[in-house]
mmCIF file of C-alpha atoms in Angstrom:
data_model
loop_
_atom_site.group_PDB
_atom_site.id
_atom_site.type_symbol
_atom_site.label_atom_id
_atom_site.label_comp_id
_atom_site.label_asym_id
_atom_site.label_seq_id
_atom_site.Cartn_x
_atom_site.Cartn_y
_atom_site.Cartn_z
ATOM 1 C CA UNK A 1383 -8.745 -3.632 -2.248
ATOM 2 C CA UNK A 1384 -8.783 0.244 -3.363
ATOM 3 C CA UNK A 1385 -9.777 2.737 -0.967
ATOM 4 C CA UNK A 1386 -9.444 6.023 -0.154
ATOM 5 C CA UNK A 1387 -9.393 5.685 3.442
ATOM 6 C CA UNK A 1388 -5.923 5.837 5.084
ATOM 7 C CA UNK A 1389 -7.083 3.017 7.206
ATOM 8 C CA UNK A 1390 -6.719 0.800 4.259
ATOM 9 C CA UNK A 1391 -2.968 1.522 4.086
ATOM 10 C CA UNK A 1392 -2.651 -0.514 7.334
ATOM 11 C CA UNK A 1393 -3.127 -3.682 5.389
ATOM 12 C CA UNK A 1394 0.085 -3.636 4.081
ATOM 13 C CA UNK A 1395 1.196 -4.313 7.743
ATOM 14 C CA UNK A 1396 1.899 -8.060 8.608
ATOM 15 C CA UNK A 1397 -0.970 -9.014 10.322
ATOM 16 C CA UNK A 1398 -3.370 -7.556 8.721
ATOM 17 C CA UNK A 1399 -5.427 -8.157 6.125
ATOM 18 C CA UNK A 1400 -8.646 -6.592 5.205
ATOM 19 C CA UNK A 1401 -12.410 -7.930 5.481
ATOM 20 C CA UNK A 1402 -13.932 -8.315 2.434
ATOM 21 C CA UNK A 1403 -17.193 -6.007 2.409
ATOM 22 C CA UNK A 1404 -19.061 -8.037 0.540
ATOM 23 C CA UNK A 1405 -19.511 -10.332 2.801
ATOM 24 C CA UNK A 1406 -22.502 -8.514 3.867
ATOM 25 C CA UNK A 1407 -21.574 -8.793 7.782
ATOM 26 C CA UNK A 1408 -24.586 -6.297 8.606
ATOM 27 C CA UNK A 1409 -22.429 -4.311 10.992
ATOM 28 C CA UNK A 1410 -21.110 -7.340 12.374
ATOM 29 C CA UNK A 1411 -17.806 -6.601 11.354
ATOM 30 C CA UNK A 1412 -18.085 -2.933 12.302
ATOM 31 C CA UNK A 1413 -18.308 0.254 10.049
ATOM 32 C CA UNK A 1414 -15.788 2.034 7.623
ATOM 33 C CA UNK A 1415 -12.973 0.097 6.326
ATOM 34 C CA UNK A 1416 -13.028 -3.445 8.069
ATOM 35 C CA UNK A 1417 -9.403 -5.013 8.905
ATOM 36 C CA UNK A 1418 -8.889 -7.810 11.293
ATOM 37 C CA UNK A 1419 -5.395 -7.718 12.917
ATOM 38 C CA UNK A 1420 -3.700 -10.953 13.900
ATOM 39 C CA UNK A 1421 -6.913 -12.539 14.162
ATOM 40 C CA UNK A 1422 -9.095 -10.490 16.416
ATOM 41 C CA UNK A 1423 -12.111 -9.479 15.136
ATOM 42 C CA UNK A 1424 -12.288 -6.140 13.269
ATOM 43 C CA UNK A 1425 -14.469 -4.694 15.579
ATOM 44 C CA UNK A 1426 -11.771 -5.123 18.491
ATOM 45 C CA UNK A 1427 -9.454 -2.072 16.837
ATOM 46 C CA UNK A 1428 -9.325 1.533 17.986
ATOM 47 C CA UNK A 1429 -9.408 4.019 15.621
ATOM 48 C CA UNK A 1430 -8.058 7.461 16.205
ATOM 49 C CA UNK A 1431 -7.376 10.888 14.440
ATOM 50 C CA UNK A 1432 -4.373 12.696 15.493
ATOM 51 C CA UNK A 1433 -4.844 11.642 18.991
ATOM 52 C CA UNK A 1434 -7.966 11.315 19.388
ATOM 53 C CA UNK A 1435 -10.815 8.579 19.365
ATOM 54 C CA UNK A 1436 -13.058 7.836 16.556
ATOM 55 C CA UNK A 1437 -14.672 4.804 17.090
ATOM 56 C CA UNK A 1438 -18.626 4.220 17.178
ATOM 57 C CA UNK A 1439 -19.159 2.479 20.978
ATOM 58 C CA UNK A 1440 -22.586 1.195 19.258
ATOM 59 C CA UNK A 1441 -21.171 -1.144 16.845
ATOM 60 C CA UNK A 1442 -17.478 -0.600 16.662
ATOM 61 C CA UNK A 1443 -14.950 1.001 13.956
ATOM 62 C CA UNK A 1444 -14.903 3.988 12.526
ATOM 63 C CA UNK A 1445 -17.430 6.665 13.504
ATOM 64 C CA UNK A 1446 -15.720 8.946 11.277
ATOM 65 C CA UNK A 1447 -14.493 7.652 8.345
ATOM 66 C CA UNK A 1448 -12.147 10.049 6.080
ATOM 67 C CA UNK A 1449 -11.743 9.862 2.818
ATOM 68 C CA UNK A 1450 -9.085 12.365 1.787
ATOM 69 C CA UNK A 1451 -5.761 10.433 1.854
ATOM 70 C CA UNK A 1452 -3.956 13.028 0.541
ATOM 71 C CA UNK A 1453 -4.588 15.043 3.799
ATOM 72 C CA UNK A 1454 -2.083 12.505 6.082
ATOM 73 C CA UNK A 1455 0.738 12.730 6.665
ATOM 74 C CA UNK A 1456 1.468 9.654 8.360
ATOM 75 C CA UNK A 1457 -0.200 6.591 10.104
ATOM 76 C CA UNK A 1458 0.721 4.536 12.738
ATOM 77 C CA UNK A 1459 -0.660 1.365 13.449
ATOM 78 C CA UNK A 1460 0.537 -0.999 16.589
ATOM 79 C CA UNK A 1461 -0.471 -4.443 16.225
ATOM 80 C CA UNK A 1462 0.580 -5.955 19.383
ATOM 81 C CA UNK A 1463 1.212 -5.010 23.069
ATOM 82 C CA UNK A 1464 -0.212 -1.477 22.950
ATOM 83 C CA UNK A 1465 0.508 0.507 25.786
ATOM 84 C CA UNK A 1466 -2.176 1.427 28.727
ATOM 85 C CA UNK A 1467 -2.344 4.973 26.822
ATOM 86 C CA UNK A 1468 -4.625 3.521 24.162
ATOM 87 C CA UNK A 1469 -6.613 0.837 26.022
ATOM 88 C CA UNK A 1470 -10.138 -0.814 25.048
ATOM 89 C CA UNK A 1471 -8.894 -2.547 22.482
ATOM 90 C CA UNK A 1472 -7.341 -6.402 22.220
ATOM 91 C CA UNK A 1473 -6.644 -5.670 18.193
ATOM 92 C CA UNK A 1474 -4.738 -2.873 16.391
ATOM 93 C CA UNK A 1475 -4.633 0.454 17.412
ATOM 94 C CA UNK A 1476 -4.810 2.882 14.269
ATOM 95 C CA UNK A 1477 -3.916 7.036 14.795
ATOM 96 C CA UNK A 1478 -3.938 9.157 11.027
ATOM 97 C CA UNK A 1479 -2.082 11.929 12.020
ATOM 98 C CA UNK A 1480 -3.472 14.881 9.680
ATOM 99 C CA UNK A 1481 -1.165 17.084 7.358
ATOM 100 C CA UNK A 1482 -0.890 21.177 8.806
ATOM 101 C CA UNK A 1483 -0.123 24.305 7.560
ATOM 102 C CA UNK A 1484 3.087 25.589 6.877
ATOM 103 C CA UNK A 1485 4.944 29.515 6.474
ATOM 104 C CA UNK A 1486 4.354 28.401 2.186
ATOM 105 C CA UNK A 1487 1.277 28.095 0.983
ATOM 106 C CA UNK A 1488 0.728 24.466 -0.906
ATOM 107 C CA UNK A 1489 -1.938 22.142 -2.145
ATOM 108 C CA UNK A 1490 -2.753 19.428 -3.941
ATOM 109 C CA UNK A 1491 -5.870 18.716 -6.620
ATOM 110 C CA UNK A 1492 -7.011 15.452 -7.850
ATOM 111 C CA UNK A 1493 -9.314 13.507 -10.319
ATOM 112 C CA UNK A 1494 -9.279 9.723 -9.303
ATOM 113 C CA UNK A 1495 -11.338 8.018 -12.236
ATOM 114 C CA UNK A 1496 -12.760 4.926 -12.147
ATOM 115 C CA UNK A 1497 -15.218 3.374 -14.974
ATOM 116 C CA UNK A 1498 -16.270 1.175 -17.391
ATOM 117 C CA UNK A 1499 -14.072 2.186 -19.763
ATOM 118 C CA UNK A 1500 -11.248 0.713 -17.427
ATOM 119 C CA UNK A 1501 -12.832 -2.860 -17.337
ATOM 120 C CA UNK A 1502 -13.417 -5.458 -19.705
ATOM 121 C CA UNK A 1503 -16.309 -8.184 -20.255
ATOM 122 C CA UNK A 1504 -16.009 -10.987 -18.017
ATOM 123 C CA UNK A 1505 -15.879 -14.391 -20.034
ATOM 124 C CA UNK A 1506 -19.741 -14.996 -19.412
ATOM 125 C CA UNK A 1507 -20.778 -11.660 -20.816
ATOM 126 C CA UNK A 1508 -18.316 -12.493 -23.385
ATOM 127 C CA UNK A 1509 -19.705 -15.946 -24.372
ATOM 128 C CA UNK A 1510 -23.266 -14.105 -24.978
ATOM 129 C CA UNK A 1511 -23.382 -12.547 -28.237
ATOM 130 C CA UNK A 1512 -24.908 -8.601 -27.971
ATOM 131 C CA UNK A 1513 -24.542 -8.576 -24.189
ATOM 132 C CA UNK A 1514 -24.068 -4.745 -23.828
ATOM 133 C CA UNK A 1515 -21.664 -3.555 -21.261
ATOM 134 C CA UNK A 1516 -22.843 -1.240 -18.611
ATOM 135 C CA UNK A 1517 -21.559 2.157 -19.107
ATOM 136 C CA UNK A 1518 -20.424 4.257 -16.226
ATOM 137 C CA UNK A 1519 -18.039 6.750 -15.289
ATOM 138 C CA UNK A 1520 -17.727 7.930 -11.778
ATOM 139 C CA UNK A 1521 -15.025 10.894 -11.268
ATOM 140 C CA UNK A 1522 -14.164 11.759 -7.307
ATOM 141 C CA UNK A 1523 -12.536 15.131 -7.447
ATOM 142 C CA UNK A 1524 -10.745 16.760 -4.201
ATOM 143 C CA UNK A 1525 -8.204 20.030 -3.671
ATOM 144 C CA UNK A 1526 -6.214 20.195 -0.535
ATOM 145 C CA UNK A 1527 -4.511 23.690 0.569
ATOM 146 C CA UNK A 1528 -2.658 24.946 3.628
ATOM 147 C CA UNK A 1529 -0.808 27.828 4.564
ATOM 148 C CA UNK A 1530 -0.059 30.433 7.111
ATOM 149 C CA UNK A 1531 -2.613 33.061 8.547
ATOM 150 C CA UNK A 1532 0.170 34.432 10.599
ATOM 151 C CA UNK A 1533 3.475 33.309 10.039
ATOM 152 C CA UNK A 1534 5.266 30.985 12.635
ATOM 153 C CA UNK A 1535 2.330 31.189 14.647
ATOM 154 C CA UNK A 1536 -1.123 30.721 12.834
ATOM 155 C CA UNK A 1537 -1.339 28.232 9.922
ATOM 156 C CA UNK A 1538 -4.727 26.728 8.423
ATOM 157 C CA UNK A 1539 -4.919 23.391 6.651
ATOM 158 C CA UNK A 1540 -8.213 21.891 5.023
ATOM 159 C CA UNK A 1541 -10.010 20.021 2.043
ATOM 160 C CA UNK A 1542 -12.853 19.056 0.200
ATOM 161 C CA UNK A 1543 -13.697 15.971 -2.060
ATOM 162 C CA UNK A 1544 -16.404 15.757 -4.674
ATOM 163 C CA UNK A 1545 -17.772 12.434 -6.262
ATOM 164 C CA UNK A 1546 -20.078 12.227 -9.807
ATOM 165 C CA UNK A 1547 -21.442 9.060 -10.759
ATOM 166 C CA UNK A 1548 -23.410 9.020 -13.957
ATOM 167 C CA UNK A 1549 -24.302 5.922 -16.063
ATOM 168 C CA UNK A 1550 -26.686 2.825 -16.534
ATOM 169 C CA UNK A 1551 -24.681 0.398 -14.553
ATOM 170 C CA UNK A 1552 -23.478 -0.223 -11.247
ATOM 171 C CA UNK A 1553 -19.844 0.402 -10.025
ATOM 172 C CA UNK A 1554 -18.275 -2.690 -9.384
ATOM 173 C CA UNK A 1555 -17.160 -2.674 -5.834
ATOM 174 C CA UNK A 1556 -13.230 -2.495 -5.100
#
């Protein structure tokens, strides 16, 4: 299960294992990336960035849902007996903590490609002679930089992502 969402790198905890979207849950399951931690239902987790909560009360999970992975630093992710600091939850508590600036300015750019060119036929397409393959390409670009406004005291860190789809099929979800 790709995704660019640091949330998805708490799957690789024991425990906890990620809801498959297509499902089709309807919000059921709660928004953003969907992980269920030792069996309590995704929408029981707390979500929060640096510190700070980012959960929708309407339906539960992520209100805000970041996509730049490159801009944490870390992520912790308690699965069991969380202390009374975090309440509300009976699942996982998740907290991205964000990268910051430093006295050196630094950055990162990326081009994460995914497309047809990547995949092949599955065996039905296959088995049908001149079944064409959907073409696609879809290209999310990003650029992370951070660096000091005043040094040792004043530091600035931020990002932007870009994504281009352009074809005449579908992405095949991941």
């Amino acid at each position: 299960n790709f995704t660019l969402s640091p949330i998805g790198l708490a799957t690789i905890v024991p425990g906890v294992s990620a809801v498959n979207p297509m499902l089709n849950l309807a919000g059921a399951a709660g928004n953003g990336t969907q992980i269920q931690v030792n069996g309590a239902r995704p929408r029981a987790n707390n979500f929060m960035l640096d510190g700070q909560d980012i959960n929708d009360i309407g339906i539960g999970g992520q209100a805000f849902q970041p996509q730049l992975i490159d801009a944490f630093q870390e992520e912790t992710v308690l699965t069991t007996s969380s202390s009374a600091e975090y309440g509300r939850t009976g699942g996982a508590v998740v907290n991205s903590i964000t990268k910051t600036g430093t006295n050196q300015f630094h950055g990162t750019v990326w081009d994460l490609y995914q497309g047809s060119g990547l995949e092949s036929l599955d065996g039905q397409s296959r088995k049908t002679a001149g079944t064409p393959k959907a073409r696609f390409d879809e290209h999310s670009y990003g650029a992370l930089v951070g660096g000091p406004i005043i040094k040792d005291k004043l530091f600035v860190f931020g990002g932007t992502q870009l994504q281009r789809f352009f074809g005449n099929g579908q992405a095949a979800p991941v």
